[in-house]
Short mmCIF file of C-alpha atoms in Angstrom, two decimals:
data_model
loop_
_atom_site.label_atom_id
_atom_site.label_comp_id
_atom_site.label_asym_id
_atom_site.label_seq_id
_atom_site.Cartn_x
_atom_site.Cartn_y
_atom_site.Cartn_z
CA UNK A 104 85.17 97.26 121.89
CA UNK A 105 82.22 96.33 120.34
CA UNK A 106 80.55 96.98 116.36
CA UNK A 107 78.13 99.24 117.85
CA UNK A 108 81.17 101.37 119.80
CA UNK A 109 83.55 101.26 116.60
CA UNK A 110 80.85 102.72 114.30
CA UNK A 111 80.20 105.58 117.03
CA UNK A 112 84.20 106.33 116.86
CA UNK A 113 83.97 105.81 113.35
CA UNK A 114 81.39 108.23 112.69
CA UNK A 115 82.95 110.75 115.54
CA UNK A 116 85.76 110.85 113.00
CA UNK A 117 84.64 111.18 110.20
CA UNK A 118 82.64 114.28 111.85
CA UNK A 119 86.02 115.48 113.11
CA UNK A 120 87.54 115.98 109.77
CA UNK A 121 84.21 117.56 107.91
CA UNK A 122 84.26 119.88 110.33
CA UNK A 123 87.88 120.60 110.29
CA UNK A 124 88.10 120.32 113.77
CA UNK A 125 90.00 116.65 113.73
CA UNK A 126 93.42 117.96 116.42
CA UNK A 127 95.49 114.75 115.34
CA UNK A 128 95.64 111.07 115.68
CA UNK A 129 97.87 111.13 119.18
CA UNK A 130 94.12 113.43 120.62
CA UNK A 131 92.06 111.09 119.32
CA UNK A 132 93.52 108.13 120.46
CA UNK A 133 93.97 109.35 123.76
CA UNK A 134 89.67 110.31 123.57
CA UNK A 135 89.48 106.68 122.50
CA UNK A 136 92.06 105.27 125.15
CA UNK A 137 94.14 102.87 122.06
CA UNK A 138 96.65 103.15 119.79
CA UNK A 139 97.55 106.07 117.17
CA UNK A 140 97.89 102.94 115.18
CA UNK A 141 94.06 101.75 115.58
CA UNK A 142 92.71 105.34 114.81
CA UNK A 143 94.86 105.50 111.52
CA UNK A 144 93.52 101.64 110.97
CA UNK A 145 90.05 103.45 111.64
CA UNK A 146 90.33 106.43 109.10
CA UNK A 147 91.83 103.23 106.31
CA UNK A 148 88.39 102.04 107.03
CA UNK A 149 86.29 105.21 106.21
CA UNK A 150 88.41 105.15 103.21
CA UNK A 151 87.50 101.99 101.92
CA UNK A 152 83.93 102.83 102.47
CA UNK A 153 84.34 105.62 100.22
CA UNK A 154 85.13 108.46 101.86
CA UNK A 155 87.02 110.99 100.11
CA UNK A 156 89.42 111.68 103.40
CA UNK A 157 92.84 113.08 102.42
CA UNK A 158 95.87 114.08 104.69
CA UNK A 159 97.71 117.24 103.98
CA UNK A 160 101.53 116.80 105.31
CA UNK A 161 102.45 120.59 105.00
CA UNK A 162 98.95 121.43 107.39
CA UNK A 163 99.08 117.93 109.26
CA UNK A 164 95.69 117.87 108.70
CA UNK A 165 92.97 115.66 107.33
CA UNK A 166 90.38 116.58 105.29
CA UNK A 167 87.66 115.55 103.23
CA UNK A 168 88.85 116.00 99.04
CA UNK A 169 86.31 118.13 97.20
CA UNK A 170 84.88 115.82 94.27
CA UNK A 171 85.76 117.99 90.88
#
Protein backbone atom coordinates (compact mmCIF):
# COMPACT_ATOMS: atom_id res chain seq x y z
CA UNK A 1 0.00 0.00 0.00
CA UNK A 2 1.22 3.13 -0.85
CA UNK A 3 1.02 7.06 1.03
CA UNK A 4 -1.25 8.09 -1.60
CA UNK A 5 -3.69 4.76 -0.95
CA UNK A 6 -3.40 5.09 3.01
CA UNK A 7 -4.50 8.76 2.98
CA UNK A 8 -7.58 7.72 0.63
CA UNK A 9 -8.50 4.93 3.44
CA UNK A 10 -7.65 7.37 5.89
CA UNK A 11 -9.86 9.96 4.75
CA UNK A 12 -12.71 7.16 3.77
CA UNK A 13 -12.70 6.76 7.53
CA UNK A 14 -12.72 9.47 8.89
CA UNK A 15 -15.86 10.18 6.44
CA UNK A 16 -17.33 6.95 7.80
CA UNK A 17 -17.59 8.07 11.32
CA UNK A 18 -18.83 11.94 10.55
CA UNK A 19 -21.36 10.53 8.87
CA UNK A 20 -22.25 7.93 11.34
CA UNK A 21 -22.31 5.44 8.88
CA UNK A 22 -18.75 3.69 10.04
CA UNK A 23 -20.46 -0.50 10.36
CA UNK A 24 -17.27 -1.64 12.42
CA UNK A 25 -13.64 -2.34 12.13
CA UNK A 26 -14.14 -6.31 11.01
CA UNK A 27 -16.38 -4.25 7.53
CA UNK A 28 -13.83 -2.08 7.04
CA UNK A 29 -11.07 -4.21 7.05
CA UNK A 30 -12.62 -6.60 4.93
CA UNK A 31 -13.34 -3.18 2.25
CA UNK A 32 -9.63 -2.69 2.77
CA UNK A 33 -8.60 -6.50 2.46
CA UNK A 34 -6.02 -6.24 6.06
CA UNK A 35 -6.20 -6.58 9.43
CA UNK A 36 -8.90 -5.23 12.10
CA UNK A 37 -5.63 -4.48 13.69
CA UNK A 38 -4.29 -2.02 10.79
CA UNK A 39 -7.73 -0.15 10.61
CA UNK A 40 -7.68 0.44 14.49
CA UNK A 41 -3.73 1.42 13.86
CA UNK A 42 -5.43 3.74 11.12
CA UNK A 43 -8.16 5.50 13.31
CA UNK A 44 -4.79 5.92 16.27
CA UNK A 45 -3.51 7.89 13.40
CA UNK A 46 -6.49 10.30 12.73
CA UNK A 47 -6.25 10.70 16.38
CA UNK A 48 -2.94 11.92 16.61
CA UNK A 49 -3.66 14.30 13.84
CA UNK A 50 -6.24 15.75 15.90
CA UNK A 51 -9.26 14.35 15.32
CA UNK A 52 -11.70 14.35 17.98
CA UNK A 53 -12.80 10.46 17.15
CA UNK A 54 -14.27 8.70 20.21
CA UNK A 55 -15.62 5.05 20.58
CA UNK A 56 -18.78 4.45 22.46
CA UNK A 57 -18.66 0.69 23.99
CA UNK A 58 -22.44 0.58 24.99
CA UNK A 59 -23.33 1.69 20.90
CA UNK A 60 -20.03 0.01 19.46
CA UNK A 61 -19.76 2.90 17.62
CA UNK A 62 -17.30 5.61 16.75
CA UNK A 63 -17.90 8.98 16.57
CA UNK A 64 -16.55 12.26 16.25
CA UNK A 65 -16.67 14.19 20.19
CA UNK A 66 -18.49 17.51 19.94
CA UNK A 67 -15.85 20.27 21.08
CA UNK A 68 -17.73 22.07 24.28
Amino acid sequence: MDFRTYEQRLQYILEQIEKKRFRSLEVTADRFGCSVRTVKRMIAHLREQGHPISYDRLQKKYFIKESQ
